[in-house]
CSV table of C-alpha atoms and ligand atoms in Angstrom, one decimal:
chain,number,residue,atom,x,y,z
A,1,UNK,CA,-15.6,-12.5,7.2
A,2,UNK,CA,-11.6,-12.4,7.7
A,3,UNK,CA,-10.3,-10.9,4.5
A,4,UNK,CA,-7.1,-13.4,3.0
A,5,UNK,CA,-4.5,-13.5,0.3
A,6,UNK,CA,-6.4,-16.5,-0.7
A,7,UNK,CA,-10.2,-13.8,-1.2
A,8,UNK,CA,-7.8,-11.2,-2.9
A,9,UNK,CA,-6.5,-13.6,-5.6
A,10,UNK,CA,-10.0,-14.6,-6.3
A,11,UNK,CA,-10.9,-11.3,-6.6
A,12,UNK,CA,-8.4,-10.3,-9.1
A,13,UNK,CA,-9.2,-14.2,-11.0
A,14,UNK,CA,-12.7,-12.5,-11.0
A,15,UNK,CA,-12.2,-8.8,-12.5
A,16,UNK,CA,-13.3,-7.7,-8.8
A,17,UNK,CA,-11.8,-4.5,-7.8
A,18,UNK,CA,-10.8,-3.8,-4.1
A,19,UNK,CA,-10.0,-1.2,-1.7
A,20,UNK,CA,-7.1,-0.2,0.7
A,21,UNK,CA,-7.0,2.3,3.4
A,22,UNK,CA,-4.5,3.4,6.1
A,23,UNK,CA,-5.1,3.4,9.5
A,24,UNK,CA,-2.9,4.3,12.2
A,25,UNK,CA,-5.2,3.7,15.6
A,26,UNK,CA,-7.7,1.6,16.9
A,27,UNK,CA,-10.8,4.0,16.5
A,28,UNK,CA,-10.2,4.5,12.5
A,29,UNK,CA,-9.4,0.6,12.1
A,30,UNK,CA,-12.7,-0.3,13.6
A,31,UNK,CA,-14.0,2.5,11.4
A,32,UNK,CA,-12.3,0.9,8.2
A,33,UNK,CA,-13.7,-2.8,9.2
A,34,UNK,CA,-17.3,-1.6,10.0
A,35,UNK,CA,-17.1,0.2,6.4
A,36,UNK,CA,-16.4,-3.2,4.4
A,37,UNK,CA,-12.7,-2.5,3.6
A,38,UNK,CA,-10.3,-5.4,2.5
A,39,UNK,CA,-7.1,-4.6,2.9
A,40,UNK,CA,-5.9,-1.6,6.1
A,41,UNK,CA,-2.0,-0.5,5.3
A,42,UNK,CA,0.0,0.4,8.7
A,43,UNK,CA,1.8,2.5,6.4
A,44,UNK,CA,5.0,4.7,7.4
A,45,UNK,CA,3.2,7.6,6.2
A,46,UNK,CA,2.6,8.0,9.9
A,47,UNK,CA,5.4,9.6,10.2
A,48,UNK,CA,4.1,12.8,7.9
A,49,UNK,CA,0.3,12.5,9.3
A,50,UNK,CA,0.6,11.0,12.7
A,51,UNK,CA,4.1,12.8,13.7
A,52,UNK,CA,4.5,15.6,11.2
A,53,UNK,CA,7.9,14.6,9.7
A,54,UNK,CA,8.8,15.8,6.5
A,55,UNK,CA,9.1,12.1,5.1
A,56,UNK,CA,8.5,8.6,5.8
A,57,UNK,CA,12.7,8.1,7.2
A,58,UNK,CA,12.5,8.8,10.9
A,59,UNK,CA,9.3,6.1,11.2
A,60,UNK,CA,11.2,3.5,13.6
A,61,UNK,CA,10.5,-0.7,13.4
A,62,UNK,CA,8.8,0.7,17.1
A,63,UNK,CA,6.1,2.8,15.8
A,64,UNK,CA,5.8,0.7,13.5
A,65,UNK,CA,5.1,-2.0,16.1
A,66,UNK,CA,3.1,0.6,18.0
A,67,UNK,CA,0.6,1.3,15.5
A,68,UNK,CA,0.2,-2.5,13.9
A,69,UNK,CA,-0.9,-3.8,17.7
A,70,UNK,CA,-3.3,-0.3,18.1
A,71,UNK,CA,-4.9,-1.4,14.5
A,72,UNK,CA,-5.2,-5.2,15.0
A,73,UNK,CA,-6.8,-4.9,18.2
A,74,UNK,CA,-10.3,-3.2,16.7
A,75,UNK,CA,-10.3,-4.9,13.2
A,76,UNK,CA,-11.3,-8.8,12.4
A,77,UNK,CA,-12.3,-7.7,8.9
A,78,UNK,CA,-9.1,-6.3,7.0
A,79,UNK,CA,-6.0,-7.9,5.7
A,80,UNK,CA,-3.6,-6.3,7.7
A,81,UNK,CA,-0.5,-4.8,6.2
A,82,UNK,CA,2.3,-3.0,7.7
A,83,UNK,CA,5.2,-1.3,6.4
A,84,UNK,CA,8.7,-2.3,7.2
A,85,UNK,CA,10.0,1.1,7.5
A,86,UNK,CA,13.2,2.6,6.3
A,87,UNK,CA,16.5,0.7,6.8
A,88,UNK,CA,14.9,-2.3,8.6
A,89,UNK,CA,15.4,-5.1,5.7
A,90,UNK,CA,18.9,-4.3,4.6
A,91,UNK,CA,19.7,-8.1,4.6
A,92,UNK,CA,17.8,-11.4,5.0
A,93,UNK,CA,18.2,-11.6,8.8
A,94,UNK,CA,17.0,-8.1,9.8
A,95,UNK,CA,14.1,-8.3,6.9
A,96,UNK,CA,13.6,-11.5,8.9
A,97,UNK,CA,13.8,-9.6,12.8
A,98,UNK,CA,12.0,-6.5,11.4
A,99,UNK,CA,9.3,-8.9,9.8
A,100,UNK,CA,8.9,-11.3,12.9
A,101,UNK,CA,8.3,-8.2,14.8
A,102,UNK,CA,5.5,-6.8,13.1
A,103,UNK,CA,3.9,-10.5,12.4
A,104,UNK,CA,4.2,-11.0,16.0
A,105,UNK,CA,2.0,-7.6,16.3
A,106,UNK,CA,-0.9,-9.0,14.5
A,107,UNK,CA,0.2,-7.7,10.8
A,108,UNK,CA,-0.8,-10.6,8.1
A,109,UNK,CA,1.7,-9.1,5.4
A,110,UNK,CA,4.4,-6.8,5.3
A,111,UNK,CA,5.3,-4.2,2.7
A,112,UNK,CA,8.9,-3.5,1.6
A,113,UNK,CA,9.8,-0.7,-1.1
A,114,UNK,CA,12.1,-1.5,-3.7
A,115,UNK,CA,13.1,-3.6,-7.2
A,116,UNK,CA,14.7,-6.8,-8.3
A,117,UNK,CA,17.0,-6.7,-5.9
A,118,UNK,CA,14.7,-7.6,-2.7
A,119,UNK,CA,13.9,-10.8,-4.6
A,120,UNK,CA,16.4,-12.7,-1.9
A,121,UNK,CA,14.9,-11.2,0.8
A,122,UNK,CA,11.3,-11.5,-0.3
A,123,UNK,CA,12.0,-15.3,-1.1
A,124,UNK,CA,13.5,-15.8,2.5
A,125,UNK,CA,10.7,-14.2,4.0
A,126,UNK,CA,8.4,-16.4,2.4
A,127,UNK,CA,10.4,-19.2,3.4
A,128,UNK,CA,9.8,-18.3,6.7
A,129,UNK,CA,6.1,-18.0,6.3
A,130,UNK,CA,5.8,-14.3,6.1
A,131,UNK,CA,3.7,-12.5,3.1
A,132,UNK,CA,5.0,-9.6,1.5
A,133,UNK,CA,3.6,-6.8,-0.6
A,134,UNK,CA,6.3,-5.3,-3.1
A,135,UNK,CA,6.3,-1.5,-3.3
A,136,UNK,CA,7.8,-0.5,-6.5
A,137,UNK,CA,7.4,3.1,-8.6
A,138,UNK,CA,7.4,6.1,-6.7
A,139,UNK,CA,9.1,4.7,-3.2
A,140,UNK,CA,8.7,7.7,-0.4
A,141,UNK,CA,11.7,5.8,1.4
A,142,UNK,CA,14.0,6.6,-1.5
A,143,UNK,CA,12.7,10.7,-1.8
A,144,UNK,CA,16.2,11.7,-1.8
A,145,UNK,CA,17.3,9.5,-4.5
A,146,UNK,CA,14.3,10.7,-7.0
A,147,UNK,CA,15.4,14.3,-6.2
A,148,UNK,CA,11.4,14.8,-4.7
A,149,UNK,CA,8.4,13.2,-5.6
A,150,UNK,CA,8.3,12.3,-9.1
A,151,UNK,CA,6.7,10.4,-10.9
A,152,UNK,CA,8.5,6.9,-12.2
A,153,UNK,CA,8.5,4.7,-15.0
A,154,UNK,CA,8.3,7.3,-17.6
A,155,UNK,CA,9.7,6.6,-20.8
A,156,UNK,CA,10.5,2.9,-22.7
A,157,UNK,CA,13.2,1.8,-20.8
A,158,UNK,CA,12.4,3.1,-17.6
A,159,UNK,CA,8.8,0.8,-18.2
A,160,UNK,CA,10.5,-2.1,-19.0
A,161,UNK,CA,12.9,-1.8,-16.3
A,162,UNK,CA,9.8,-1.6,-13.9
A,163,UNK,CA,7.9,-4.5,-15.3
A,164,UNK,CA,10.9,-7.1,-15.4
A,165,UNK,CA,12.0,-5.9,-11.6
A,166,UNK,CA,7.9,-6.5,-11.0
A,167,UNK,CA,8.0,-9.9,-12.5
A,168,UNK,CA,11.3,-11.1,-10.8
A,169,UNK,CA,9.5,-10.0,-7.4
A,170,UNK,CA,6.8,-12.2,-8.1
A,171,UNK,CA,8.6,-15.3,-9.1
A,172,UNK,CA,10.5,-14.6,-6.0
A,173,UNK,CA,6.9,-15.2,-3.7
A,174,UNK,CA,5.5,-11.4,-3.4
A,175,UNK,CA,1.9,-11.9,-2.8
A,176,UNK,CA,1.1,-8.4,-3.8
A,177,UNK,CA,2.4,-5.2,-5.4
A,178,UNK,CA,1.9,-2.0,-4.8
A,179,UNK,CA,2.7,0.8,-7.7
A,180,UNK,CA,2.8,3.9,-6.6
A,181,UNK,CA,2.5,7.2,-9.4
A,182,UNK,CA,3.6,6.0,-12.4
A,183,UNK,CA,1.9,6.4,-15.7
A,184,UNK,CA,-1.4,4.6,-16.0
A,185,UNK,CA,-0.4,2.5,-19.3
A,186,UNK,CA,2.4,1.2,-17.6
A,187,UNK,CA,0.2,0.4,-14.2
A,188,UNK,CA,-2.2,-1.6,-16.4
A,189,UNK,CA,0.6,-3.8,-18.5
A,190,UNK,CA,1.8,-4.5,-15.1
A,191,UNK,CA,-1.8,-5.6,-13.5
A,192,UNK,CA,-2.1,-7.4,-17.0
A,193,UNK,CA,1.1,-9.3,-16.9
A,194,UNK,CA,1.4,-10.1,-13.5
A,195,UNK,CA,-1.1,-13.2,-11.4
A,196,UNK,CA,-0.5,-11.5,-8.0
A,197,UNK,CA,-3.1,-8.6,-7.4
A,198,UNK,CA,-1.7,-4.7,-8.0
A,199,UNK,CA,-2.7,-2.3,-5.9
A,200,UNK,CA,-2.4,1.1,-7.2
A,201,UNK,CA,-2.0,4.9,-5.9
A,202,UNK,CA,-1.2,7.6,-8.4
A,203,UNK,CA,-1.5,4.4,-11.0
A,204,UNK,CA,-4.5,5.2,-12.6
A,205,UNK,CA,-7.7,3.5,-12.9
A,206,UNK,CA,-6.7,-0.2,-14.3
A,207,UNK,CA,-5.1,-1.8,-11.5
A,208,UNK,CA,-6.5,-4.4,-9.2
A,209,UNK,CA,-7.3,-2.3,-6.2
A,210,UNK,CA,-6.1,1.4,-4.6
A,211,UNK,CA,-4.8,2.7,-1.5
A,212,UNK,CA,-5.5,6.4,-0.3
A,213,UNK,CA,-4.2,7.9,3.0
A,214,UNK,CA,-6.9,8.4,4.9
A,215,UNK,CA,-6.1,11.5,5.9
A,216,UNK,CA,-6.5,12.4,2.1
A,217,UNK,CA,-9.3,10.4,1.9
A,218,UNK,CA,-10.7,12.6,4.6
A,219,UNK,CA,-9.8,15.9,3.0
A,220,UNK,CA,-7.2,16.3,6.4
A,221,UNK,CA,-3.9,18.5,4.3
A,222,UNK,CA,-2.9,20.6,7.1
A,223,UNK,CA,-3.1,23.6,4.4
A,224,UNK,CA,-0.6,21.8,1.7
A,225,UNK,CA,-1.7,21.2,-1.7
A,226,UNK,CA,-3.4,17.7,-2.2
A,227,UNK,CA,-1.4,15.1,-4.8
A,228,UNK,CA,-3.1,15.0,-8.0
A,229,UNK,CA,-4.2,10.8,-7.0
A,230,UNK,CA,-6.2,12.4,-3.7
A,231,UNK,CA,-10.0,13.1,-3.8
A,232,UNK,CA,-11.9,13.9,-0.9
A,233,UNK,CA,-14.9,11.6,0.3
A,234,UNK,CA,-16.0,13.0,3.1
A,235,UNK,CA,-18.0,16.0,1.4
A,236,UNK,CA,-21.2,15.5,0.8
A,237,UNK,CA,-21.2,12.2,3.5
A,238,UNK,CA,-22.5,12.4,6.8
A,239,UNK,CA,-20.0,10.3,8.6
A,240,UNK,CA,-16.6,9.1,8.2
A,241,UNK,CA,-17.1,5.2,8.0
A,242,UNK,CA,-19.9,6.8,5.2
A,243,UNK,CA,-17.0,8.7,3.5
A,244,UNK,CA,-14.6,5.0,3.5
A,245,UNK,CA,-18.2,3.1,2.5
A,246,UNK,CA,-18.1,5.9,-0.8
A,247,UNK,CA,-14.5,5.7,-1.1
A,248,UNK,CA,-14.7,1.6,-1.6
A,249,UNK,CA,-17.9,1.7,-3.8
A,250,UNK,CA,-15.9,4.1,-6.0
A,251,UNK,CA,-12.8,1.8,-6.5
A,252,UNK,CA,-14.9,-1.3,-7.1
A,253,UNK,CA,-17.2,0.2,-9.4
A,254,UNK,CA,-14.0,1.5,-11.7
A,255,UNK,CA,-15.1,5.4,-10.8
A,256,UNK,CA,-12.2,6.0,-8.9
A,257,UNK,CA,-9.6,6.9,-10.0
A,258,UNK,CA,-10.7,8.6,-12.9
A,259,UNK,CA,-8.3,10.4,-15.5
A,260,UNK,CA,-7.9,13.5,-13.9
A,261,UNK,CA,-6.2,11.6,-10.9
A,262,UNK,CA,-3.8,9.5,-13.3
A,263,UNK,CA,-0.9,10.3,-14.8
A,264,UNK,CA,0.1,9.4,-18.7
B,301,LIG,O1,2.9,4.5,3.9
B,301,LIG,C1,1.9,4.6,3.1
B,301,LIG,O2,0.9,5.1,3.5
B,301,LIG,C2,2.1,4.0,1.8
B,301,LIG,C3,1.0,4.4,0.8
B,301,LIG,C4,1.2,5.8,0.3
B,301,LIG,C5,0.9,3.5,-0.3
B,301,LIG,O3,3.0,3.3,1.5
């Protein structure tokens, strides 16, 4: 079964968790689909674990093509989502070129990073009859802003901020929202407040669904020091579709992520 916006809604109407992986190439999509998962993110992370750059900024709307058509072609089970990657959605019309491009790859939604003020954009997009995700929290394509990566949304009026921008991005048309490491109180008044399904990473354990790189997933940190949000599910499994079947079973069944991967 194709997975849709439509399932994912239901899922969250239901108080059924769900799970998100990223996948850069055909092999580990096909691995992703035969494991069960819902939702694959082409995410621009690619450019730290597929290319080795120091940050998401020199991932081009080309790889980002690249990858998407690799992906697509080896999974008819995952929502497909792909990032729109650094300086591509500036304004309506390129969020619109940079969108069409990916869509035209095979994506099903794209994934923009940022607060209230994508609402235009997001709204024209939807318009146009292309689903976006909402990124909001720690955004890797904003590092130098933050100073590193820290996490957001700490304090009242940081929280507040987050959770009005969140709810102006839904009544705008995002179909989904993605929070990335901010404190888990604040992830679940989000998930609470909002109809569209949150997908957390570094958001603690009561969001809708999670995302993990799979790299991280896979225990692959080329000697760095894992984030707090990563857990390894290859050890102890004797494959790695086994390791994304242990990874999804943990997310739906509310074991993962557990405290000691949140942040208060
Ligand atoms: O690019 C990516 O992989 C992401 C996840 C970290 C959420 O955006």
């Amino acid at each position: 079964m194709a997975i849709t916006l439509q399932h994912l809604r239901q899922l969250k109407q239901q108080g059924q968790r769900f799970a998100c992986i990223t996948a850069y190439d055909a092999s580990f999509s096909w691995a992703v689909a035969q494991a069960g998962i819902e939702v694959l993110l082409v995410g621009d992370s690619l450019g730290m674990v597929m290319q080795g750059q120091a940050s998401t900024l020199p991932v081009t709307l080309e790889d980002m093509r690249y990858h998407t058509a690799c992906v697509v072609r080896a999974n008819a089970h995952s929502l497909i989502m792909s990032d729109l990657p650094f300086m591509s959605y500036g304004d309506e019309r390129q969020a619109m070129e940079s969108s069409a491009q990916l869509m035209r790859a095979g994506a099903h939604i794209v994934k923009l990073e940022g607060g209230a003020w994508l609402a235009p954009i997001i709204s024209s997009l939807r318009r146009n009859g292309i689903p976006v995700c909402a990124h909001m929290g720690l955004t890797p394509q904003s590092v130098h802003v933050f100073g590193g990566y820290r996490v957001q949304g700490r304090g009242e009026a940081a929280a507040q901020q987050l959770l009005d921008e969140a709810r102006a991005l839904e009544t705008a048309g995002a179909e989904l929202l993605l929070l990335e490491c901010v404190p888990q109180d604040l992830a679940r008044t989000v998930t609470q407040t909002l109809n569209i399904p949150v997908i957390g990473i570094g958001a603690g354990p009561a969001t809708d669904a999670q995302v993990l790189v799979m790299h991280d997933l896979l225990g692959i940190d080329r000697g760095l020091k894992p984030a707090r949000f990563v857990k390894n599910f290859l050890t102890g499994q004797a494959s790695i579709e086994a390791a994304f079947r242990a990874y999804a079973e943990a997310v739906r069944a509310g074991q993962f992520p557990g405290e000691e991967h949140s942040f208060s």
